[in-house]
Amino acid sequence: MVPSASPVLDLTETHEAVLSWYDAHARDLPWRRPRTSAWAVLVSEVMLQQTPVSRVEPAWRAWLARWPTPADLAAAPTAEVLRAWDRLGYPRRALRLRECAAVIRDRHGGRVPQSEEELRELPGIGTYTAAAVAAFAYGRRAVVLDTNVRRVLGRALAGQALPPPALGRDERDRAAAYLPADAARSVRWNVGVMELGALVCTARAPRCEACPLRGSCAWLRAGRPADPHAATRRRQAWHGTDRQARGRIMAVLRARDGWHAEADLLRAGAGGADPAALTDPTQPARALASLVSDGLAVVRYDQQHAGGEHERGTSGVQGAGECNHDGAAPTYRLP
DNA sequence: AAGCCGGGGGA
DNA sequence: TCCCCAGGCTT
């Protein structure tokens, strides 16, 4: 039932090449060490979603030292979780990780579930992370397809410079066809291919001369043809985006405890300039409102002429300055 | 399927 | 400067 998945390379030879290369060249990453808890592995995988290893390593150590178990993290104040997340990026991941910890505590007896299906149900755990935790924390056989594995298999097996933008069924079937049948071996294969993608078969300047698959790689044999989707592959903009504005506002909120004046945050969101001078003057307010909507900030409406003492109410839902608390000045802080 | 969600460091 | 990084969620 998997017609397109018949191996093009010799399975045993390919496995052996990658496994022995991994044995000789693997990095000594802390979450790969024996006796690393399943929770610690899960935390590493969430942090590694779109954040490079070099930046995750110190953050992971500090995080696990502070919150060694799901119950520890689930009990932590949101503001402290967001501060500990610091600049890893995509702070919504930190919120989901804490939700994930609470679900594990409340519905799984405090233990990280073992099956991909159960893992997939947890907040912030998608197809990749569920497979990675099942494989790396529990030694299970799982198809682990991250950006590294996709690139290595795409090159070696399909002769593609880079994997297509969307992960298709054919690609998944092909990866499954190459997964070693033995569970322990499949785990080493998964981490080995991933490591190969990170260290040798890199996106930018692959070092094919150092690759254990150089003798059989379809892409290398074809003369390393260019990426056919290069034109359609558009990188996300950064400068001048709402994401940049959100990031700047979050940095200010993390830097100091307590309530922040709206004007200060809007100015921060504008990069220190007058928000009115921006191409899109509404951007800082939109960014701030979206942070509140995402649960990354909370707003409170103070009476302007009551010495800031009288609290008119707080909300995790209202947008920046968009409701009718007349005479009330909105202030914000971390949740 | 497409868009959105951070931030930094290496090339 | 540009580009990529152990993705996930929403629409």
Coordinates of N, CA and C in Angstrom, one line a residue, chain A residues 236-317:
Chain A
Q236 N 10.0 34.9 5.6 CA 9.2 35.8 6.4 C 9.9 37.1 6.6
A237 N 9.3 38.2 6.4 CA 9.9 39.5 6.7 C 10.0 39.7 8.2
W238 N 10.9 40.6 8.6 CA 11.1 40.8 10.1 C 11.0 42.3 10.4
H239 N 11.8 43.1 9.7 CA 11.9 44.5 10.0 C 10.5 45.1 9.7
G240 N 10.0 45.9 10.6 CA 8.7 46.5 10.4 C 7.5 45.7 10.6
T241 N 7.6 44.5 11.0 CA 6.5 43.6 11.2 C 5.9 43.7 12.6
D242 N 4.7 43.2 12.7 CA 4.0 43.1 14.0 C 4.9 42.3 14.9
R243 N 5.5 41.2 14.4 CA 6.3 40.3 15.3 C 7.4 41.1 15.9
Q244 N 8.1 42.0 15.1 CA 9.1 42.7 15.7 C 8.6 43.7 16.8
A245 N 7.5 44.3 16.5 CA 6.9 45.2 17.5 C 6.5 44.4 18.8
R246 N 5.9 43.3 18.6 CA 5.6 42.4 19.8 C 6.8 42.1 20.6
G247 N 7.9 41.7 19.9 CA 9.1 41.4 20.6 C 9.7 42.5 21.4
R248 N 9.6 43.7 20.8 CA 10.1 44.9 21.5 C 9.3 45.2 22.8
I249 N 8.0 45.0 22.6 CA 7.1 45.3 23.8 C 7.4 44.2 24.9
M250 N 7.5 43.0 24.5 CA 7.7 41.9 25.4 C 9.0 42.1 26.2
A251 N 10.0 42.6 25.5 CA 11.3 42.9 26.1 C 11.2 43.9 27.3
V252 N 10.4 44.9 27.0 CA 10.1 45.9 28.1 C 9.3 45.3 29.2
L253 N 8.3 44.5 28.9 CA 7.5 43.9 30.0 C 8.4 43.0 30.8
R254 N 9.3 42.2 30.2 CA 10.1 41.3 31.0 C 11.1 42.0 31.8
A255 N 11.5 43.2 31.4 CA 12.6 43.9 32.0 C 12.3 44.4 33.4
R256 N 11.0 44.7 33.6 CA 10.7 45.3 34.9 C 9.3 44.8 35.4
D257 N 9.2 44.5 36.7 CA 8.0 44.0 37.3 C 7.0 45.2 37.4
G258 N 5.8 44.9 37.6 CA 4.8 46.0 37.8 C 4.1 46.5 36.5
W259 N 3.3 47.5 36.7 CA 2.5 48.0 35.6 C 3.2 49.0 34.8
H260 N 3.1 48.9 33.5 CA 3.7 49.8 32.5 C 2.7 50.7 31.9
A261 N 3.0 51.9 31.7 CA 2.1 52.9 31.0 C 2.0 52.5 29.5
E262 N 0.8 52.6 29.0 CA 0.6 52.3 27.6 C 1.5 53.0 26.7
A263 N 1.7 54.3 26.9 CA 2.5 55.1 26.0 C 3.9 54.6 25.9
D264 N 4.5 54.1 27.1 CA 5.8 53.6 27.0 C 5.9 52.3 26.2
L265 N 4.9 51.5 26.3 CA 4.9 50.3 25.5 C 4.7 50.5 24.0
L266 N 3.9 51.5 23.7 CA 3.7 51.8 22.3 C 4.9 52.4 21.7
R267 N 5.6 53.2 22.5 CA 6.9 53.7 22.0 C 7.9 52.6 21.8
A268 N 8.0 51.7 22.7 CA 8.9 50.6 22.6 C 8.5 49.8 21.3
G269 N 7.2 49.6 21.1 CA 6.8 48.8 19.9 C 7.2 49.5 18.6
A270 N 7.3 50.8 18.7 CA 7.7 51.6 17.5 C 9.2 51.7 17.4
G271 N 9.9 51.0 18.2 CA 11.4 51.0 18.2 C 12.0 52.2 18.8
G272 N 11.2 52.8 19.7 CA 11.7 54.0 20.5 C 11.3 55.3 19.8
A273 N 10.6 55.2 18.7 CA 10.2 56.5 18.0 C 8.8 56.8 18.4
D274 N 8.3 57.9 17.9 CA 6.9 58.2 18.1 C 6.0 57.3 17.2
P275 N 5.1 56.6 17.8 CA 4.3 55.7 17.0 C 3.6 56.4 15.8
A276 N 3.3 57.6 16.0 CA 2.6 58.4 14.9 C 3.5 58.6 13.7
A277 N 4.8 58.4 13.9 CA 5.7 58.6 12.8 C 5.9 57.4 11.9
L278 N 5.3 56.3 12.3 CA 5.5 55.0 11.6 C 4.7 55.0 10.3
T279 N 5.2 54.2 9.4 CA 4.4 54.0 8.1 C 3.0 53.5 8.5
D280 N 2.9 52.6 9.4 CA 1.6 52.2 9.9 C 1.5 52.6 11.4
P281 N 0.9 53.7 11.7 CA 0.9 54.3 13.0 C 0.1 53.4 14.0
T282 N -0.8 52.5 13.4 CA -1.6 51.7 14.3 C -0.9 50.4 14.7
Q283 N 0.3 50.2 14.2 CA 1.0 48.9 14.5 C 1.3 48.7 15.9
P284 N 1.9 49.6 16.6 CA 2.2 49.3 18.0 C 1.0 49.0 18.9
A285 N -0.1 49.7 18.7 CA -1.3 49.4 19.4 C -1.9 48.0 19.0
R286 N -1.8 47.7 17.8 CA -2.2 46.3 17.3 C -1.4 45.2 17.9
A287 N -0.1 45.5 18.0 CA 0.8 44.5 18.5 C 0.5 44.3 20.0
L288 N 0.3 45.4 20.7 CA 0.1 45.3 22.2 C -1.2 44.6 22.4
A289 N -2.3 44.9 21.6 CA -3.5 44.2 21.8 C -3.4 42.7 21.5
S290 N -2.6 42.4 20.6 CA -2.5 41.0 20.3 C -1.7 40.2 21.4
L291 N -0.8 40.9 22.0 CA -0.1 40.3 23.2 C -1.1 40.0 24.3
V292 N -2.0 40.9 24.5 CA -3.0 40.7 25.6 C -4.0 39.6 25.2
S293 N -4.3 39.6 23.9 CA -5.2 38.5 23.4 C -4.6 37.2 23.5
D294 N -3.2 37.1 23.3 CA -2.5 35.9 23.4 C -2.2 35.4 24.8
G295 N -2.5 36.3 25.8 CA -2.2 35.9 27.2 C -0.8 36.2 27.6
L296 N -0.1 37.0 26.8 CA 1.3 37.3 27.1 C 1.4 38.6 27.9
A297 N 0.3 39.3 28.0 CA 0.2 40.6 28.8 C -1.2 40.7 29.3
V298 N -1.3 41.4 30.5 CA -2.6 41.8 31.0 C -2.7 43.3 31.1
V299 N -4.0 43.7 31.0 CA -4.2 45.2 31.0 C -5.1 45.5 32.2
R300 N -4.9 46.7 32.8 CA -5.7 47.2 33.9 C -6.0 48.6 33.6
Y301 N -7.3 49.0 34.0 CA -7.7 50.4 33.7 C -7.7 51.1 35.0
D302 N -6.8 52.1 35.1 CA -6.8 53.0 36.3 C -7.5 54.3 36.1
Q303 N -8.0 54.8 37.2 CA -8.6 56.2 37.2 C -7.4 57.1 37.1
Q304 N -7.5 58.0 36.1 CA -6.4 58.9 35.9 C -6.3 59.9 37.0
H305 N -7.4 60.3 37.6 CA -7.4 61.4 38.6 C -7.6 60.8 40.0
A306 N -7.4 59.5 40.2 CA -7.6 58.9 41.5 C -6.2 58.4 42.0
G307 N -5.2 59.0 41.6 CA -3.9 58.6 42.1 C -3.5 57.2 41.6
G308 N -4.1 56.7 40.7 CA -3.8 55.3 40.2 C -4.1 54.2 41.1
E309 N -4.9 54.5 42.1 CA -5.2 53.5 43.2 C -6.4 52.7 42.8
H310 N -7.4 53.3 42.3 CA -8.7 52.6 42.0 C -8.6 51.8 40.8
E311 N -8.8 50.5 41.0 CA -8.7 49.6 39.9 C -10.1 49.4 39.2
R312 N -10.2 49.7 38.0 CA -11.4 49.6 37.3 C -11.7 48.2 36.8
G313 N -10.7 47.4 36.8 CA -10.9 46.0 36.3 C -9.7 45.6 35.5
T314 N -9.5 44.3 35.4 CA -8.5 43.8 34.5 C -9.1 42.8 33.5
S315 N -8.4 42.6 32.5 CA -8.9 41.8 31.5 C -7.8 41.1 30.7
G316 N -8.0 39.9 30.3 CA -7.1 39.3 29.4 C -7.6 39.2 28.0
V317 N -8.7 39.9 27.8 CA -9.3 39.8 26.5 C -9.4 41.2 25.7

